[in-house]
């Protein structure tokens, strides 16, 4: 659409001339013309999308998912559809988050929100629209983001005087306001956070992992000294790291990004990198030391204790709905989703089993009293008492949904006052324990203990998977070999940006981070043979 | 409005209050200095210039935006009609959200997130609906360096985003009722002058969308939700509201009927739509093809067994915060009802020359901790760069319901001085049963704010039965209850005839659910035709 176009009415705005938009294009944007079953085909209104038809077709069946071992990508999309975590949005690359997926996001929010407040941050809400001129103020920022910016140029039927950016991140608007709020050292540190949606017009999208619009929290802080800013940036990446380990059982590797991978406008970017089940790396959270880049661009200054004007030192940090994708891809197996108990929307599912109608009442009443007992003890529990499905179907269904513990109650259990407890993470008979007493204190203690066990066992499994897939390399040849076998390569690195670029082009791997945890001893750069200060981790990534 | 507020920034005067004087008398406090530097002293002086410069009954509009800013609720922004919501506002919103979430969870509503972007073909499907919203839509036309072949709308509301999924997810009886809710931002590129919280181009809200097998179930939910909205206003925000039904003119575009809670702002003489719960009937179901296999339905010839669902949608927005500010604020600034106050009690040390200030600080911290442990949102203000008189004014401006002052005399008597924000009443409380007393006072403040607001609204309400009385009442900024013939044309005519140079005409606010008796021979105040109902009329936001 040309910029000077006048817009007298909505209809003419959208279809000024029928010939400009081929009918096929027009049709694809409407959801209802797509297949209705399973995960609707990814719409492709404006550009090619990675969720190709073949992907979508795999998602037809209601329950069974493609085994993970067979096709990781197909498995991932199947799990999201079958477990009802999300659905494709009506506009290409967008996503509808369904209650089961949203509840995981809420668990993430609840934990982090408390941590942010404990560390002195307040929640705010900034407008979604940013004047384009703001974005342009920080040179590397605009360079990094301009290919992904969504621009609003028409509002209320009129062409806008200045085009507005739908926020891709809020450093610019935050700094614009900080400049008005910060006057003296007494206004510092200023530490805020917001929970918001952001938009980045990505070409290759994947549910949760990379979508045009996603939900996140973004923290923004301003400090009087570079030391405080650095401390804050590190503190936040530590909070993310702890969250990943303790709540989601994802053994992320925390470290510093290379210059090439640093956030557009930051001095230093800290990151947590997670290894997915296909051994690709996922950047799961970042914390940036912004130095004075934005404060200089926006003139964010304060008067220090000696009455001198100085630019503030800043940080920003974020975790998004991408983390949900990380949880799926870390713990899931051939059967489907596997959720760590601490963030599982349902921790225990109770499946009552009966054959004759005479058994039904006894079984159901035992099942609901077990539910009440667990609920009162703070366990997130669901009783699946529908009579439309068989117990076997329900077992499969809740396994696919990744519920950590299943409790089975049949007529014999009722008479012996016992239940059967099955662990999602230990398949088959090995994970099944018979004869657990229904007596409330025994049952609650047992279930809680098992939930803790599952939580730590998922972490252990993920740690050993991660560690067995990181190869220490000392030459470029070794690095190439490690990457081509699908693993992560860890080796000493002090080479140039050009060399780093070359590795990316030749192997598809990038520096994920220089990990905080470094090996001891002298290091020789794997690429140049020069002395190196640190080891870097290379991997292919999402 | 934005401009005028910015220019008053420099003119903020000291909020001189009676408490100021009492403080001086009580302990002749002096500002505590860290190191006695003269530059610091200067800064203190400059910083003391705070306070609302406009009186509520002199220039209400100006007063309101000053209160919003000085109370630290929001800030203005370069894009007209977009505001920054600051921590107290976000906190209040969080409290309302937690309350509402707990209520709708009991009703079986689940949380979703639907995308911000709407494709034009979906947005345009319902003709009346799009006619209502199209003038206000913001369009994304460019992405990166390229023009989009089809522009994409930013959601003004999500009916057209969500209903295609209803059609996909609802197959049989078992899929009903489907009840979803989401907490999101929406954008309406309005033309009229923006007012913080009340009318902004981007705002936060929850939107609920539900589908039922029968109209009876749907109707029941419309009013269940309306009751929760009424509770949010009356119980949490201490704002009295009228539950009613919107007129044909004012109902949601594309819906069957709209139930509403309406508030009234005596200071401006305007009604305000506080939250709405819409019965959408089967209109959207028909357009979006949302149907289910209905086993209970008897088949006529040629009929399929599928039935259309009955739908509702309902929403409350950050506008509610603005209504609260307008209702309770006074010439000193914000007044928070205790239940939604981000800080319920502020504890302020009152230092005295020659007395060890650290002992006072410790006592303040101890009182704060006691209150926090009892679940009261308390804060102590130990900033040593400000005088306590300045702090009093600062926290009054921010609307904190209770202030506790602790000085040497209080320490000696093992008591605290407590001051109510809403009426300035002071009392000395023994430290022993502080928690009980504070809880009791917070409860009383909550009630008395509601009572005062109710009295204010009732005093403005006037019953009229003819045109002259109507015009007279309107000129006196009343909330008018009048018998009406319920004809669309008549409402339009009233609107036309009451238009002024500066503003829109009067319209119906709602037809209250609670109807006064209507004599058979009562005539419509405007048309002279037989009246069908009593409706509220007035100018509105």
mmCIF file of C-alpha atoms in Angstrom, chain A residues 202-372:
data_model
loop_
_atom_site.group_PDB
_atom_site.id
_atom_site.type_symbol
_atom_site.label_atom_id
_atom_site.label_comp_id
_atom_site.label_asym_id
_atom_site.label_seq_id
_atom_site.Cartn_x
_atom_site.Cartn_y
_atom_site.Cartn_z
ATOM 1 C CA UNK A 202 9.553 -12.835 12.153
ATOM 2 C CA UNK A 203 9.554 -14.787 8.927
ATOM 3 C CA UNK A 204 10.174 -18.234 10.346
ATOM 4 C CA UNK A 205 7.825 -18.937 13.205
ATOM 5 C CA UNK A 206 7.153 -21.843 15.552
ATOM 6 C CA UNK A 207 4.576 -21.950 18.354
ATOM 7 C CA UNK A 208 5.965 -20.623 21.669
ATOM 8 C CA UNK A 209 9.515 -20.546 20.288
ATOM 9 C CA UNK A 210 9.184 -17.756 17.783
ATOM 10 C CA UNK A 211 5.905 -16.009 17.123
ATOM 11 C CA UNK A 212 5.042 -12.600 15.698
ATOM 12 C CA UNK A 213 3.485 -11.647 18.982
ATOM 13 C CA UNK A 214 4.546 -13.094 22.312
ATOM 14 C CA UNK A 215 4.050 -12.456 26.000
ATOM 15 C CA UNK A 216 6.926 -11.605 28.256
ATOM 16 C CA UNK A 217 8.157 -9.629 31.189
ATOM 17 C CA UNK A 218 10.700 -6.938 30.587
ATOM 18 C CA UNK A 219 12.626 -5.388 33.437
ATOM 19 C CA UNK A 220 14.279 -2.003 33.065
ATOM 20 C CA UNK A 221 16.539 -0.393 35.612
ATOM 21 C CA UNK A 222 18.643 2.731 35.946
ATOM 22 C CA UNK A 223 21.583 3.089 38.320
ATOM 23 C CA UNK A 224 24.072 5.687 39.430
ATOM 24 C CA UNK A 225 27.167 3.580 38.814
ATOM 25 C CA UNK A 226 28.326 1.000 36.272
ATOM 26 C CA UNK A 227 29.050 -1.379 39.144
ATOM 27 C CA UNK A 228 25.450 -1.321 40.326
ATOM 28 C CA UNK A 229 24.155 -1.905 36.799
ATOM 29 C CA UNK A 230 26.507 -4.827 36.340
ATOM 30 C CA UNK A 231 25.455 -6.267 39.676
ATOM 31 C CA UNK A 232 21.787 -5.951 38.707
ATOM 32 C CA UNK A 233 22.280 -7.579 35.288
ATOM 33 C CA UNK A 234 24.050 -10.495 36.948
ATOM 34 C CA UNK A 235 21.512 -10.738 39.756
ATOM 35 C CA UNK A 236 18.667 -11.088 37.258
ATOM 36 C CA UNK A 237 20.365 -13.773 35.186
ATOM 37 C CA UNK A 238 20.925 -15.614 38.462
ATOM 38 C CA UNK A 239 17.217 -15.402 39.266
ATOM 39 C CA UNK A 240 16.422 -16.799 35.833
ATOM 40 C CA UNK A 241 18.978 -19.566 36.291
ATOM 41 C CA UNK A 242 17.545 -20.596 39.638
ATOM 42 C CA UNK A 243 14.067 -20.496 38.212
ATOM 43 C CA UNK A 244 15.087 -22.736 35.327
ATOM 44 C CA UNK A 245 16.787 -25.291 37.567
ATOM 45 C CA UNK A 246 14.420 -25.341 40.519
ATOM 46 C CA UNK A 247 11.010 -24.811 38.948
ATOM 47 C CA UNK A 248 11.292 -26.119 35.405
ATOM 48 C CA UNK A 249 14.059 -28.706 35.893
ATOM 49 C CA UNK A 250 15.929 -27.263 32.926
ATOM 50 C CA UNK A 251 19.708 -27.277 33.523
ATOM 51 C CA UNK A 252 20.483 -24.105 31.640
ATOM 52 C CA UNK A 253 24.007 -22.888 31.111
ATOM 53 C CA UNK A 254 24.414 -19.292 32.143
ATOM 54 C CA UNK A 255 27.009 -17.125 30.529
ATOM 55 C CA UNK A 256 27.888 -14.098 28.466
ATOM 56 C CA UNK A 257 27.010 -13.610 24.808
ATOM 57 C CA UNK A 258 29.703 -12.937 22.223
ATOM 58 C CA UNK A 259 29.890 -9.452 20.734
ATOM 59 C CA UNK A 260 28.048 -10.628 17.620
ATOM 60 C CA UNK A 261 25.201 -12.115 19.632
ATOM 61 C CA UNK A 262 24.858 -9.229 22.099
ATOM 62 C CA UNK A 263 21.502 -7.431 22.215
ATOM 63 C CA UNK A 264 21.239 -4.471 19.862
ATOM 64 C CA UNK A 265 22.143 -1.554 22.121
ATOM 65 C CA UNK A 266 23.725 -3.450 25.023
ATOM 66 C CA UNK A 267 27.314 -3.521 26.266
ATOM 67 C CA UNK A 268 27.009 -7.024 27.658
ATOM 68 C CA UNK A 269 24.286 -9.625 27.296
ATOM 69 C CA UNK A 270 24.011 -12.450 29.796
ATOM 70 C CA UNK A 271 21.986 -15.445 28.763
ATOM 71 C CA UNK A 272 20.715 -18.784 29.914
ATOM 72 C CA UNK A 273 21.013 -21.465 27.232
ATOM 73 C CA UNK A 274 19.021 -24.664 27.402
ATOM 74 C CA UNK A 275 19.584 -27.899 25.503
ATOM 75 C CA UNK A 276 16.411 -29.170 23.896
ATOM 76 C CA UNK A 277 15.622 -32.838 23.291
ATOM 77 C CA UNK A 278 16.932 -32.551 19.732
ATOM 78 C CA UNK A 279 20.134 -31.068 21.172
ATOM 79 C CA UNK A 280 19.525 -27.677 19.649
ATOM 80 C CA UNK A 281 20.135 -24.749 21.972
ATOM 81 C CA UNK A 282 17.350 -22.465 23.143
ATOM 82 C CA UNK A 283 18.087 -19.011 24.491
ATOM 83 C CA UNK A 284 15.659 -19.069 27.410
ATOM 84 C CA UNK A 285 16.257 -15.713 29.055
ATOM 85 C CA UNK A 286 18.565 -12.736 28.762
ATOM 86 C CA UNK A 287 19.790 -9.920 30.963
ATOM 87 C CA UNK A 288 21.524 -6.952 29.393
ATOM 88 C CA UNK A 289 23.947 -4.478 30.819
ATOM 89 C CA UNK A 290 23.043 -1.516 28.627
ATOM 90 C CA UNK A 291 25.844 0.690 29.911
ATOM 91 C CA UNK A 292 25.092 4.286 28.971
ATOM 92 C CA UNK A 293 24.072 3.568 25.390
ATOM 93 C CA UNK A 294 20.415 4.426 25.816
ATOM 94 C CA UNK A 295 20.942 7.080 28.466
ATOM 95 C CA UNK A 296 23.292 8.943 26.139
ATOM 96 C CA UNK A 297 20.930 8.574 23.190
ATOM 97 C CA UNK A 298 17.973 9.824 25.246
ATOM 98 C CA UNK A 299 19.820 12.183 27.577
ATOM 99 C CA UNK A 300 18.814 10.301 30.713
ATOM 100 C CA UNK A 301 20.840 12.132 33.329
ATOM 101 C CA UNK A 302 20.937 12.654 37.051
ATOM 102 C CA UNK A 303 22.632 15.035 39.393
ATOM 103 C CA UNK A 304 25.077 13.134 41.583
ATOM 104 C CA UNK A 305 25.880 13.903 45.216
ATOM 105 C CA UNK A 306 28.421 16.490 44.143
ATOM 106 C CA UNK A 307 25.903 18.270 41.953
ATOM 107 C CA UNK A 308 27.369 16.995 38.683
ATOM 108 C CA UNK A 309 25.186 15.794 35.805
ATOM 109 C CA UNK A 310 25.833 12.210 34.774
ATOM 110 C CA UNK A 311 24.217 9.698 32.461
ATOM 111 C CA UNK A 312 22.563 6.757 34.202
ATOM 112 C CA UNK A 313 23.758 3.157 33.846
ATOM 113 C CA UNK A 314 21.066 0.741 32.777
ATOM 114 C CA UNK A 315 19.967 -2.851 32.476
ATOM 115 C CA UNK A 316 17.091 -4.698 30.881
ATOM 116 C CA UNK A 317 16.116 -8.351 31.166
ATOM 117 C CA UNK A 318 13.384 -10.607 29.878
ATOM 118 C CA UNK A 319 11.793 -14.015 29.888
ATOM 119 C CA UNK A 320 8.970 -14.859 27.503
ATOM 120 C CA UNK A 321 6.384 -17.493 26.581
ATOM 121 C CA UNK A 322 9.261 -19.102 24.700
ATOM 122 C CA UNK A 323 10.111 -20.712 28.037
ATOM 123 C CA UNK A 324 6.960 -22.826 27.704
ATOM 124 C CA UNK A 325 8.384 -24.210 24.456
ATOM 125 C CA UNK A 326 11.636 -24.925 26.303
ATOM 126 C CA UNK A 327 9.811 -26.956 28.942
ATOM 127 C CA UNK A 328 8.037 -29.004 26.289
ATOM 128 C CA UNK A 329 11.210 -29.697 24.326
ATOM 129 C CA UNK A 330 13.344 -30.515 27.366
ATOM 130 C CA UNK A 331 11.195 -33.086 29.108
ATOM 131 C CA UNK A 332 8.758 -34.508 26.592
ATOM 132 C CA UNK A 333 9.056 -38.084 25.327
ATOM 133 C CA UNK A 334 7.528 -40.322 22.652
ATOM 134 C CA UNK A 335 4.250 -40.403 24.543
ATOM 135 C CA UNK A 336 3.934 -36.627 24.717
ATOM 136 C CA UNK A 337 4.387 -33.904 27.246
ATOM 137 C CA UNK A 338 6.131 -34.417 30.582
ATOM 138 C CA UNK A 339 5.728 -31.546 33.016
ATOM 139 C CA UNK A 340 7.921 -30.853 36.031
ATOM 140 C CA UNK A 341 5.601 -30.998 39.073
ATOM 141 C CA UNK A 342 6.392 -27.482 40.247
ATOM 142 C CA UNK A 343 4.980 -25.825 37.148
ATOM 143 C CA UNK A 344 2.438 -28.478 36.110
ATOM 144 C CA UNK A 345 -1.107 -27.030 35.981
ATOM 145 C CA UNK A 346 -2.304 -30.469 37.099
ATOM 146 C CA UNK A 347 0.089 -32.373 39.348
ATOM 147 C CA UNK A 348 -2.074 -35.393 40.035
ATOM 148 C CA UNK A 349 -4.868 -36.883 37.972
ATOM 149 C CA UNK A 350 -7.229 -39.372 39.575
ATOM 150 C CA UNK A 351 -8.725 -42.000 37.300
ATOM 151 C CA UNK A 352 -11.526 -44.036 38.868
ATOM 152 C CA UNK A 353 -12.045 -47.500 37.389
ATOM 153 C CA UNK A 354 -15.261 -49.476 37.482
ATOM 154 C CA UNK A 355 -16.926 -52.131 35.381
ATOM 155 C CA UNK A 356 -20.330 -52.681 36.911
ATOM 156 C CA UNK A 357 -22.708 -49.920 37.848
ATOM 157 C CA UNK A 358 -22.822 -51.311 41.365
ATOM 158 C CA UNK A 359 -19.146 -50.489 41.737
ATOM 159 C CA UNK A 360 -19.432 -46.984 40.358
ATOM 160 C CA UNK A 361 -20.754 -45.166 43.429
ATOM 161 C CA UNK A 362 -18.154 -46.576 45.803
ATOM 162 C CA UNK A 363 -15.276 -45.900 43.438
ATOM 163 C CA UNK A 364 -16.388 -42.365 42.632
ATOM 164 C CA UNK A 365 -16.931 -41.397 46.225
ATOM 165 C CA UNK A 366 -13.513 -42.772 47.203
ATOM 166 C CA UNK A 367 -11.988 -40.905 44.263
ATOM 167 C CA UNK A 368 -13.557 -37.606 45.199
ATOM 168 C CA UNK A 369 -12.518 -37.893 48.807
ATOM 169 C CA UNK A 370 -8.951 -38.565 47.681
ATOM 170 C CA UNK A 371 -9.237 -35.474 45.506
ATOM 171 C CA UNK A 372 -10.403 -33.361 48.421
#
